[in-house]
Coordinates of C-alpha atoms in Angstrom, one line a residue:
X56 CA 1.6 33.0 -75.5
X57 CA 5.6 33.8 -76.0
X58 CA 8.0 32.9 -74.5
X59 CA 11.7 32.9 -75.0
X60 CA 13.3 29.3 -75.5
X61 CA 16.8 29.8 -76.3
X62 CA 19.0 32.5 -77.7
X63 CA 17.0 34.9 -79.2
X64 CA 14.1 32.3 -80.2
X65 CA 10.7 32.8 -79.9
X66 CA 7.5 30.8 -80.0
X67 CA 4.1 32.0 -80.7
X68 CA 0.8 29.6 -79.8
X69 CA -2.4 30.7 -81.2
X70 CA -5.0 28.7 -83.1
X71 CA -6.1 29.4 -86.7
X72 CA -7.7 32.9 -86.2
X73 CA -5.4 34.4 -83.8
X74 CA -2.3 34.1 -86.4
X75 CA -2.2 37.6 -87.5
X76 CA 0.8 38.2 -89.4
X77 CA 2.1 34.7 -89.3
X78 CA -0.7 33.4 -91.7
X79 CA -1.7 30.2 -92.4
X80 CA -0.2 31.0 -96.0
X81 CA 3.1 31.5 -94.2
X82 CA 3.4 28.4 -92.9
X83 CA 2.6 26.4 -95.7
X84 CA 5.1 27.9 -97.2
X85 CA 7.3 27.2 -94.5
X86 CA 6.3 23.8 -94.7
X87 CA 6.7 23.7 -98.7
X88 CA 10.6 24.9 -98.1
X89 CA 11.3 22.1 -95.6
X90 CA 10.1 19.6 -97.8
X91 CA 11.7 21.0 -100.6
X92 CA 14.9 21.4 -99.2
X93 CA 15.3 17.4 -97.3
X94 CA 12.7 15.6 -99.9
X95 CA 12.8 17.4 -102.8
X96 CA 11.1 14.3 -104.8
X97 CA 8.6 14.4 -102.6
X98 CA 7.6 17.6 -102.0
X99 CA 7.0 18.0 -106.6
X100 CA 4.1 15.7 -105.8
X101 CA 2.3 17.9 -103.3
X102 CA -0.4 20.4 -104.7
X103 CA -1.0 22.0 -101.2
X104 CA 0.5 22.2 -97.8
X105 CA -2.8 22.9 -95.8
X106 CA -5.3 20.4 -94.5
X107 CA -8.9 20.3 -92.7
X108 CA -7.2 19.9 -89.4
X109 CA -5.5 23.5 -89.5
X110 CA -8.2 25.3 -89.1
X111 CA -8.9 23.0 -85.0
X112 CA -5.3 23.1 -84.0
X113 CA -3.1 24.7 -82.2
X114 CA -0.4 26.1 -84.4
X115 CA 3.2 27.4 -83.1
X116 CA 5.7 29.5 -85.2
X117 CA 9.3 30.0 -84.0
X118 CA 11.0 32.9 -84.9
X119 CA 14.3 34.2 -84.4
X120 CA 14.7 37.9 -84.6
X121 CA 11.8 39.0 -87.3
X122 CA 12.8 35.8 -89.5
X123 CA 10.2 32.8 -89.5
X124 CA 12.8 29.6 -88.8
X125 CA 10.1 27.0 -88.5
X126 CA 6.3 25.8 -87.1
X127 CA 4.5 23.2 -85.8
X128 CA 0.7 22.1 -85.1
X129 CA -0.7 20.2 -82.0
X130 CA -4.2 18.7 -82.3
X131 CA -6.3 17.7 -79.2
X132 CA -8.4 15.1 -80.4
X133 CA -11.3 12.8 -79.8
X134 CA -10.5 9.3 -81.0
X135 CA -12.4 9.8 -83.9
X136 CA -10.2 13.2 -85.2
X137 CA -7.1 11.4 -83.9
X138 CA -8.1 8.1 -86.6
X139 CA -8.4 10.7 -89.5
X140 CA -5.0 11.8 -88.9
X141 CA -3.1 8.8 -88.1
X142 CA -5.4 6.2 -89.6
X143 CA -2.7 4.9 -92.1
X144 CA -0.6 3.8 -89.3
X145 CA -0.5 0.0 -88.4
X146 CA -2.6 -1.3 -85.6
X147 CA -2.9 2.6 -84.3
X148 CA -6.9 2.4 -83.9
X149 CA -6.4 -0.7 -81.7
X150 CA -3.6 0.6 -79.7
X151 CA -5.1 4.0 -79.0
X152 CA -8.3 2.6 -78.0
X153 CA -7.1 2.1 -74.4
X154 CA -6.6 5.3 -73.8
X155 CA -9.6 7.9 -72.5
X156 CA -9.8 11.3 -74.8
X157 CA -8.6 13.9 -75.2
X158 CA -5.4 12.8 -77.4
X159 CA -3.0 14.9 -78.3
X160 CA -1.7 15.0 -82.1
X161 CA 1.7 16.4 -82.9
X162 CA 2.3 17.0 -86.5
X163 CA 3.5 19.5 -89.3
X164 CA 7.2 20.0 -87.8
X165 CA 9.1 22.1 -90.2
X166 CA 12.2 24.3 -89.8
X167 CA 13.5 26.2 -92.6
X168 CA 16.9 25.4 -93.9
X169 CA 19.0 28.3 -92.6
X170 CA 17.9 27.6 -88.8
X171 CA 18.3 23.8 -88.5
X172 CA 20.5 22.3 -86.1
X173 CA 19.7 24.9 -83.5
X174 CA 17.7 23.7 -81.3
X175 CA 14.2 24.8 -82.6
X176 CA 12.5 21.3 -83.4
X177 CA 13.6 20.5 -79.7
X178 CA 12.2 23.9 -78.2
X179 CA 9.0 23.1 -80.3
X180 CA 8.7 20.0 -79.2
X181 CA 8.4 20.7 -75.6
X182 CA 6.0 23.7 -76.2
X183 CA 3.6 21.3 -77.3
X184 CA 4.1 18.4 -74.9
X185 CA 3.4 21.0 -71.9
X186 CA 0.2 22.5 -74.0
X187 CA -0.8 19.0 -74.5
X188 CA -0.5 18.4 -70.3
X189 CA -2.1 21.4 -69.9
X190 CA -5.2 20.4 -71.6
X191 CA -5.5 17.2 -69.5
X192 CA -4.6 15.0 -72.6
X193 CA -4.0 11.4 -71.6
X194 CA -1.4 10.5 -74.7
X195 CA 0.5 12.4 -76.7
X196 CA 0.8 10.9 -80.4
X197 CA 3.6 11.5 -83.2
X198 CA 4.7 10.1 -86.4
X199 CA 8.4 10.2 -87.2
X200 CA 10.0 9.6 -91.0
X201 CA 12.6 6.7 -90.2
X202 CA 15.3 9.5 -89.8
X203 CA 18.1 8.2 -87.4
X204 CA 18.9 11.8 -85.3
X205 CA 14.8 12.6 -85.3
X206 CA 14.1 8.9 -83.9
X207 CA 17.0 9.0 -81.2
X208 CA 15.7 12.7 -79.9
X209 CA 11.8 11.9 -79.7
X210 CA 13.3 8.7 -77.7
X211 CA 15.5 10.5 -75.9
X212 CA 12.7 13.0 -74.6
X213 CA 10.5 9.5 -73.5
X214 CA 8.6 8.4 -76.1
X215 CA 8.3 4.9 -77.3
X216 CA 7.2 3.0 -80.5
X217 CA 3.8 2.5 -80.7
X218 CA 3.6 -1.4 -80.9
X219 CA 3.0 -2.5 -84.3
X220 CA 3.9 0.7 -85.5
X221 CA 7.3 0.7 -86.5
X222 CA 9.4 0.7 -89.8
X223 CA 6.4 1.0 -92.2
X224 CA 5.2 2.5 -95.2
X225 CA 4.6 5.7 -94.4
X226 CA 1.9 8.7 -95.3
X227 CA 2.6 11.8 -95.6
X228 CA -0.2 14.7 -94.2
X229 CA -0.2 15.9 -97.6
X230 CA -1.1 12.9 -99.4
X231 CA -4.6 13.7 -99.3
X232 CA -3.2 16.8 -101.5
X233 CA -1.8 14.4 -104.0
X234 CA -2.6 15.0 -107.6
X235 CA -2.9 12.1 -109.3
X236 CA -1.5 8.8 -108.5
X237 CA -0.2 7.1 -104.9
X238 CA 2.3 9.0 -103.2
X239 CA 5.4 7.1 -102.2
X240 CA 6.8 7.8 -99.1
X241 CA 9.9 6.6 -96.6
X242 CA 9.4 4.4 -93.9
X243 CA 7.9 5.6 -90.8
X244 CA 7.4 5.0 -87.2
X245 CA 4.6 6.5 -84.6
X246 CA 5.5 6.9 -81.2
X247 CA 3.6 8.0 -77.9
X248 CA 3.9 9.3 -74.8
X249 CA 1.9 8.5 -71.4
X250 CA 1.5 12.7 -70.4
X251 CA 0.1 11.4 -66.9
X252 CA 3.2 8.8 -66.4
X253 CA 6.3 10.2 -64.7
X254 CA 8.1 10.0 -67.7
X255 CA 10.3 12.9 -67.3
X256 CA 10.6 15.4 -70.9
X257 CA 13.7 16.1 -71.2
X258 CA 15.3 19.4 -72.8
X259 CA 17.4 18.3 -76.0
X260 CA 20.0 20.6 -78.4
X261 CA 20.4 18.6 -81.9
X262 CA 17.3 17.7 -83.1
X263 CA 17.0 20.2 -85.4

């Protein structure tokens, strides 16, 4: 699906085999750049950008004019898939437990440099929460690095702290993809968000 979100942004949906020219290779390198760019110390202990969830997700690329600005990934999960993703996170088995499958993942934001502060982490963001209501997913998951502007929008949009979950040690996705040692992260918080409540998703313009 496209659709245009704002100026002359565009998002594409389409899962792992219907990415044509915006490969899989593409967006890990899109991925590498981000990291690169806000973690830089980070992102020299990562040996890879993909994982085993890439190839049972829903991945979205934004692009403005024929420039790639940035991409994202939505899972829907059973518990089980949901746990291999977010397992590191503090009393996340227990919490989700109460809710009935299918969960909804969102991971692997990235914008590139040139395009942040436009609006394209917002416009993202809301593709995937009305994909994940569209797939009759009960919760919508996401782990945020303790970054004030990132925390205020996904709060801002209705999501709350995961109880338990807040201010801790963080994994990154990648560090699976480590070579060699732990790999030390910032602090992190997960949040969620009730799709079926009438919590109202809210259109933001500074979140990146």
């Amino acid at each position: 699906m496209e659709s245009n979100i704002i100026e002359d942004l565009r998002i594409h949906v389409g899962g792992y085999d219907q990415l044509g020219d915006r490969s899989l290779a593409s967006i890990s390198a899109l991925r590498k750049s981000a990291w690169e760019h806000r973690y830089p110390h980070y992102a020299q202990q990562v040996s890879r950008w993909d994982d085993q969830f890439d190839s049972r997700a829903i991945l979205l690329t934004a692009s403005i004019g024929e420039k790639l600005a940035g991409t994202a990934r939505l899972n829907v999960c059973t518990f089980e898939m949901a746990c291999g993703q977010f397992g590191h996170v503090p009393n996340f088995a227990k919490f989700i437990r109460q809710f009935s499958p299918p969960i909804a993942t969102m991971t692997r934001l990235a914008i590139y440099p040139e395009f942040m502060g436009r609006g394209i982490a917002n416009a993202l963001d809301l593709a995937r929460i009305e994909i994940a209501k569209a797939q009759n997913c009960s919760i919508l998951i996401v782990e945020i690095n303790n970054t004030t502007r990132r925390m205020r929008a996904i709060s801002d949009m209705g999501f709350q702290a995961i109880p338990g979950a807040e201010n801790y040690p963080a994994s990154p996705y990648v560090s699976a993809a480590v070579e060699g040692g732990t790999f030390e992260y910032k602090r992190g918080t997960a949040f969620y968000a009730e799709l079926h409540s009438a919590t109202c998703f809210k259109p933001l313009t500074d979140n990146g």
